[in-house]
Short mmCIF file of C-alpha atoms in Angstrom, two decimals:
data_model
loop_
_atom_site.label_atom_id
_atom_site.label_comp_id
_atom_site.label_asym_id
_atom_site.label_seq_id
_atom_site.Cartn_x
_atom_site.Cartn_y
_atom_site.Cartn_z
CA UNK A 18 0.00 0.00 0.00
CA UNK A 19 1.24 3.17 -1.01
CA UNK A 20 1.13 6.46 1.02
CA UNK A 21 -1.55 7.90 -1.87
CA UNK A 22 -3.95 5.53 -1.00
CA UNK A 23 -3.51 6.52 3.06
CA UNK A 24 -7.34 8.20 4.21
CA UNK A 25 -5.31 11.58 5.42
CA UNK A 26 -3.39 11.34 1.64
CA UNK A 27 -6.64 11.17 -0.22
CA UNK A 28 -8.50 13.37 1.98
CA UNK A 29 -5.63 15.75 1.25
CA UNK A 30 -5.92 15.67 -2.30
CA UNK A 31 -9.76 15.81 -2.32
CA UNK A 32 -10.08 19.08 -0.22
CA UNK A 33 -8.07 20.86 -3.28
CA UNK A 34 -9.76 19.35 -5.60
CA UNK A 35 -13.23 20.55 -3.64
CA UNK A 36 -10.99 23.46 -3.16
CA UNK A 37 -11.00 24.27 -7.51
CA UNK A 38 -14.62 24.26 -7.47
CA UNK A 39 -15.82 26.56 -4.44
CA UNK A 40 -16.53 23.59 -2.18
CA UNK A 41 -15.32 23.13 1.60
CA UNK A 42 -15.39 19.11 2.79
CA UNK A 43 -16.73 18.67 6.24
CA UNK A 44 -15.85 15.64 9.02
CA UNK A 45 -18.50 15.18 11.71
CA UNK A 46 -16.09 15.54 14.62
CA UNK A 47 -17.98 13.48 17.47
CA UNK A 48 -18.70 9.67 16.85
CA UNK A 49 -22.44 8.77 16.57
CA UNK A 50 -24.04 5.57 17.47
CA UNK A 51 -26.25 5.57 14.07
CA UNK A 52 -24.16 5.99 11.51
CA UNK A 53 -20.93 5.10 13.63
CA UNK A 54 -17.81 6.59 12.47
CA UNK A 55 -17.75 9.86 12.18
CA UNK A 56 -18.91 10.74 8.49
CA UNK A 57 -18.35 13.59 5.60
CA UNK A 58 -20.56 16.14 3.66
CA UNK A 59 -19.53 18.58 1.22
CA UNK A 60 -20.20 22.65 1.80
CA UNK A 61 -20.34 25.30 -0.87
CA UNK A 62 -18.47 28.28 0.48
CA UNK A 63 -20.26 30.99 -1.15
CA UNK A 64 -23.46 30.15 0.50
CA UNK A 65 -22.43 27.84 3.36
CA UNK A 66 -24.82 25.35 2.03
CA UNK A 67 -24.59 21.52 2.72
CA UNK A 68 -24.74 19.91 -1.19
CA UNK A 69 -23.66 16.54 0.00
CA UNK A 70 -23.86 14.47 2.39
CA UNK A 71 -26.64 15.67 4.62
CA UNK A 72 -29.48 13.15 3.49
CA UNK A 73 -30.72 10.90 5.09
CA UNK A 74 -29.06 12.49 8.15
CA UNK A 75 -25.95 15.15 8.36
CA UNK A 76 -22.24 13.36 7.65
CA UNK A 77 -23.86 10.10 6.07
CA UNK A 78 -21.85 10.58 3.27
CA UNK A 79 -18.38 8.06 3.56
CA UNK A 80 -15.15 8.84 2.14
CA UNK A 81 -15.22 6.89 -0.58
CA UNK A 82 -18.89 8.99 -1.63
CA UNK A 83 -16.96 11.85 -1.39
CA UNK A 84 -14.52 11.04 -3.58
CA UNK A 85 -16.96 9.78 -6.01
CA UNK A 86 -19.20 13.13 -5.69
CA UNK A 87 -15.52 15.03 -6.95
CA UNK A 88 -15.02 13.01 -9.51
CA UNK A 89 -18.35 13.74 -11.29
CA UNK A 90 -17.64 17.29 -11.01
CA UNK A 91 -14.12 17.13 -12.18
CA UNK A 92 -15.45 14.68 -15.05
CA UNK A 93 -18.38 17.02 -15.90
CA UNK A 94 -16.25 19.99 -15.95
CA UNK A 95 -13.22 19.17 -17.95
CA UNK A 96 -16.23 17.80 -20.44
CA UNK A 97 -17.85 20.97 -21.03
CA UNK A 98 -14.23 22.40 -21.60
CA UNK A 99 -13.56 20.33 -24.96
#
């Protein structure tokens, strides 16, 4: 396993790419006992709106959703660029 694939590594390099497109990633800092670990959801920072994550409850979203989420919109964008 290579450092890249380390959580803190890819959280790293998803916060700039969230960073490119306006977009703050948030981590639930206390532990819950329904949804266990604590989980992610992704912020706009113009409007401090929750886009991501918050449904059905707040931080459902894992990291591996987040990444996913970011990858559509990095897909989508470089798209509409050709």
């Amino acid at each position: 396993m290579s450092r890249r694939d380390f959580d803190a590594s890819r959280m790293r390099r998803m916060r700039r790419i969230a960073g490119r497109h306006g977009l703050t990633i948030l981590t639930a800092e206390k532990l819950t006992a329904k949804t266990g670990k604590g989980g992610h959801a992704i912020r706009e920072d113009e409007t401090f709106k929750v886009i991501f994550g918050d449904k059905p409850l707040p931080f459902t979203a894992t990291l591996d959703d987040v990444e996913a989420y970011l990858d559509k919109l990095d897909d989508g964008e470089d798209a509409g660029e050709e």
